[in-house]
Short mmCIF file of C-alpha atoms in Angstrom, two decimals:
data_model
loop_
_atom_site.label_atom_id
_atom_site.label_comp_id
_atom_site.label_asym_id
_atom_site.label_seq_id
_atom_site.Cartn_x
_atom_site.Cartn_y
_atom_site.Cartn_z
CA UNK C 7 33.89 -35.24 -108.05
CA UNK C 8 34.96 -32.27 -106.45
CA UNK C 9 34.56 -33.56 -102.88
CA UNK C 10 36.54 -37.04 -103.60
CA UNK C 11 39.84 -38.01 -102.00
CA UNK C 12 42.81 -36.99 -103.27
CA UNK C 13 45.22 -39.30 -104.42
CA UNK C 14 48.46 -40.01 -103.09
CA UNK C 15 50.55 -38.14 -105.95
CA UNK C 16 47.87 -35.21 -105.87
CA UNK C 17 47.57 -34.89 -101.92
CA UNK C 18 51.54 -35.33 -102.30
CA UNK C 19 51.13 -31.85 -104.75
CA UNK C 20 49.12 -30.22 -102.35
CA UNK C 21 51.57 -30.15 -99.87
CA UNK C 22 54.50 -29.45 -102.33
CA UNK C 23 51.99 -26.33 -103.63
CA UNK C 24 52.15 -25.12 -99.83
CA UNK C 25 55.19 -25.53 -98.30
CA UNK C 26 57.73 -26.19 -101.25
CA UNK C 27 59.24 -29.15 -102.97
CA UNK C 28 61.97 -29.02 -100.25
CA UNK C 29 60.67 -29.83 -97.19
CA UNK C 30 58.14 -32.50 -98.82
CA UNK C 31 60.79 -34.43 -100.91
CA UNK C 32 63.42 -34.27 -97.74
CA UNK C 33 61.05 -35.85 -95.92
CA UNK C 34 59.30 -38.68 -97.56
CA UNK C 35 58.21 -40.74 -94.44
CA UNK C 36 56.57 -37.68 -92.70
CA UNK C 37 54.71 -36.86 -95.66
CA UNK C 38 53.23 -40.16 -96.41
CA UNK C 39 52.11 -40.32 -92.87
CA UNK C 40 50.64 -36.96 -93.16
CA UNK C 41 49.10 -37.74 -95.96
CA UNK C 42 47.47 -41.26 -94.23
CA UNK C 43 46.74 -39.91 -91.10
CA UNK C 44 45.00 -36.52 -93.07
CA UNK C 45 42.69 -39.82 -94.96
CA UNK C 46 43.84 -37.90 -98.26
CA UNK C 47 41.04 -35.43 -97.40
CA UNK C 48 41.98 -31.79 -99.07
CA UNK C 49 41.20 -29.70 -96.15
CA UNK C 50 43.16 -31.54 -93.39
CA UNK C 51 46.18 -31.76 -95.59
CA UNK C 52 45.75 -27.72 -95.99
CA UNK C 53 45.15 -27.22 -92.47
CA UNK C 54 48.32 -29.30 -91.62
CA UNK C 55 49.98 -27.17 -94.68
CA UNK C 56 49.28 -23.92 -93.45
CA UNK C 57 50.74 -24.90 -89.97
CA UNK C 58 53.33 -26.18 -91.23
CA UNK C 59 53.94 -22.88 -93.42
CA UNK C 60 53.74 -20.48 -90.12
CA UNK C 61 56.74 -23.10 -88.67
CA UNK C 62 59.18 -23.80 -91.52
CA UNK C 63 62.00 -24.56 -88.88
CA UNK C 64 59.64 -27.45 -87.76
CA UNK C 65 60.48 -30.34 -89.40
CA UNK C 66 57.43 -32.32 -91.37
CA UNK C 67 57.86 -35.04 -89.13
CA UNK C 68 56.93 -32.83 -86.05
CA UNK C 69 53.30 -32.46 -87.72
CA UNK C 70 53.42 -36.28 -88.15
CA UNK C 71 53.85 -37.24 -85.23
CA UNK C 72 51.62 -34.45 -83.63
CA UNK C 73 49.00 -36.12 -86.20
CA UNK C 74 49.98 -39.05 -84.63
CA UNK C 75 49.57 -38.12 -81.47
CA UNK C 76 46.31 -36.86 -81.69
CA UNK C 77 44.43 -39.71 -83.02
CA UNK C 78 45.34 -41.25 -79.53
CA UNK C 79 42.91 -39.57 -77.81
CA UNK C 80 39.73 -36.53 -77.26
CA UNK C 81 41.96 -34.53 -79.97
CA UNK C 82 41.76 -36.97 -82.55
CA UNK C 83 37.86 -35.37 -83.22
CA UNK C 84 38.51 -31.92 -83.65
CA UNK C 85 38.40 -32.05 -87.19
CA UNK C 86 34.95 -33.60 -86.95
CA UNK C 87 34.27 -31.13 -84.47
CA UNK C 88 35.08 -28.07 -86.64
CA UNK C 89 34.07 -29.48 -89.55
CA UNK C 90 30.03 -30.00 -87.96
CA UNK C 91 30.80 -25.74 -86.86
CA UNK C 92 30.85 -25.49 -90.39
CA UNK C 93 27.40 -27.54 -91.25
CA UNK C 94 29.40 -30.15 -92.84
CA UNK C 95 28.05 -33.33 -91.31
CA UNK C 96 29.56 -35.46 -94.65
CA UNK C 97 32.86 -34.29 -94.11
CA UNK C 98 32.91 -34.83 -90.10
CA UNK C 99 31.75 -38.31 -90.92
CA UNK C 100 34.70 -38.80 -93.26
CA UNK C 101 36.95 -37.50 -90.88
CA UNK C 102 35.66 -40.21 -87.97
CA UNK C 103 35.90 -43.26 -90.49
CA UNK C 104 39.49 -42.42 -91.27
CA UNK C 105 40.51 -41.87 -87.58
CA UNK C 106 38.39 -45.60 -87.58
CA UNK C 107 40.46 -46.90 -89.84
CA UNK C 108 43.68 -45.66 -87.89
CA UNK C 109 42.18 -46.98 -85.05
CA UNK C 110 41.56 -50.51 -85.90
CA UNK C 111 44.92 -50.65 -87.31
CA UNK C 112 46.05 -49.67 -84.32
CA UNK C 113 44.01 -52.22 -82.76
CA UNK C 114 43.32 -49.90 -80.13
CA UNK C 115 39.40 -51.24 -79.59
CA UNK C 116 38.20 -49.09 -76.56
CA UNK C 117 39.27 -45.82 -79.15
CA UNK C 118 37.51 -48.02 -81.79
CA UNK C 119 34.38 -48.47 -80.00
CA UNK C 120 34.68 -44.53 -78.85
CA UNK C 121 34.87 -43.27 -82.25
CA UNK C 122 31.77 -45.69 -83.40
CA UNK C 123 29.95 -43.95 -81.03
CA UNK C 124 30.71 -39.99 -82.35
CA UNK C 125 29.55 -41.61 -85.56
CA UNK C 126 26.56 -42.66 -84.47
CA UNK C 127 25.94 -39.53 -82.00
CA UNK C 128 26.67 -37.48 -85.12
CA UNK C 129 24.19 -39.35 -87.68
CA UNK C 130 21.57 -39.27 -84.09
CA UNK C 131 22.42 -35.37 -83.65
CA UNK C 132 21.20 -34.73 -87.22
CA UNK C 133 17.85 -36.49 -86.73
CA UNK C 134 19.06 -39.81 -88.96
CA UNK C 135 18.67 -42.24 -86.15
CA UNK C 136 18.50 -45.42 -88.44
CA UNK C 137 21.61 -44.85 -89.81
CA UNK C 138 23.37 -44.06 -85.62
CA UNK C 139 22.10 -47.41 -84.97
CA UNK C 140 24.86 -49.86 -87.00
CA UNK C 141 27.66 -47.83 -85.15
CA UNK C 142 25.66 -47.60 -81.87
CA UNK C 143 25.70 -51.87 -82.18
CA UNK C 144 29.17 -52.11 -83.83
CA UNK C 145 30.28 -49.85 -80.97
CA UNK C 146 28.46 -52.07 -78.36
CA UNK C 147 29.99 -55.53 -79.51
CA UNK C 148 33.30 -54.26 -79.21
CA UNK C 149 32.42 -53.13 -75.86
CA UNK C 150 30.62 -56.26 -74.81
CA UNK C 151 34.10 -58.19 -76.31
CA UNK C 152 35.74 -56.12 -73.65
CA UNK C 153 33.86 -56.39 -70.95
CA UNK C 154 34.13 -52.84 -70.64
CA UNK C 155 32.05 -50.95 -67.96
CA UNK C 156 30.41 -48.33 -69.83
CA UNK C 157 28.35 -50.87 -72.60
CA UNK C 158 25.32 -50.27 -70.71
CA UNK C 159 25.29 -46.89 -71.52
CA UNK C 160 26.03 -47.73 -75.32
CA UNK C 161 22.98 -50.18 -74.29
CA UNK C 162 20.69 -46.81 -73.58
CA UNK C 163 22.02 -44.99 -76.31
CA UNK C 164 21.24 -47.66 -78.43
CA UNK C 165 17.93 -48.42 -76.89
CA UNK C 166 16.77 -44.99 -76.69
CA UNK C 167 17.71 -44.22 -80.72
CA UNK C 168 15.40 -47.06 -81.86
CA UNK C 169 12.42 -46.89 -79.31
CA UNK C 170 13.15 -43.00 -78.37
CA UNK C 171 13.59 -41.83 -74.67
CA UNK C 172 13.07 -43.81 -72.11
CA UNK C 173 10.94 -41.80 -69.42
CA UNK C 174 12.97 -41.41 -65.85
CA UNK C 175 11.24 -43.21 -63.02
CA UNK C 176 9.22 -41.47 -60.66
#
């Protein structure tokens, strides 16, 4: 299907097809953890490619570890973020289940429990509130496992997606 993963050899080609066999072959390290932390999807790997291709002094390994570096923190969304610009709610959901994935092999659980919630504020956003509410829990047990301070508002969230708003006092 057009809209699959790539593989590893053909995400490998992509690369080689936009900045040259050279800089992908002398670098084999940095381009298998472009290639992971880009979840094989085609248009992060050419987005990564064309900056790349505007820095050829740059090494690959400085877009690794930029990569890297930006699934640490608010940055690690902007593909999801540019990809809903674009009306592509699939593709921004496959974007935050790979920076998941990174996540919980990190075993970094407060990011873990942060990007649960931007997939469950994205699935809300677009009106499917049944399917916000798995993340919206999954989110909250991690929470609750760390005692962290903001689960009640996960809580809401949660509470508020499956009975709708909750009026304000008066």
């Amino acid at each position: 299907m057009l809209l699959d993963l790539l593989t590893e050899d053909e995400a490998r080609q992509l690369l080689v097809g936009r900045l040259g066999r050279d800089p992908v072959a002398d670098a084999p390290d940095a381009t298998g953890e472009v290639i992971t932390r880009c979840a094989r999807l085609p248009l992060a790997l050419s987005i990564v490619a064309a900056r790349a291709a505007t820095a050829p002094r740059l090494p690959l390994a400085s877009f690794a570890r930029e990569l890297r570096e930006a699934g640490s923190g608010p940055r690690g969304h902007r593909l999801c973020h540019a990809h809903l610009g674009l009306g592509d709610r699939r593709e921004a959901i496959s974007c935050l289940r790979a920076a998941l994935r990174l996540r919980h092999e990190r075993g970094d659980l407060a990011e873990v429990a942060d990007t649960l919630c931007h997939i469950a504020e994205t699935h809300r956003s677009a009106g499917d509130h049944r399917t916000a509410v798995l993340p919206w829990q999954r989110a909250l047990a991690v929470q609750d496992r760390l005692d962290h301070v903001d689960a009640h508002r996960i809580r809401a969230r949660l509470r508020e997606t499956t009975t709708g708003p909750v009026a304000a006092p008066s």
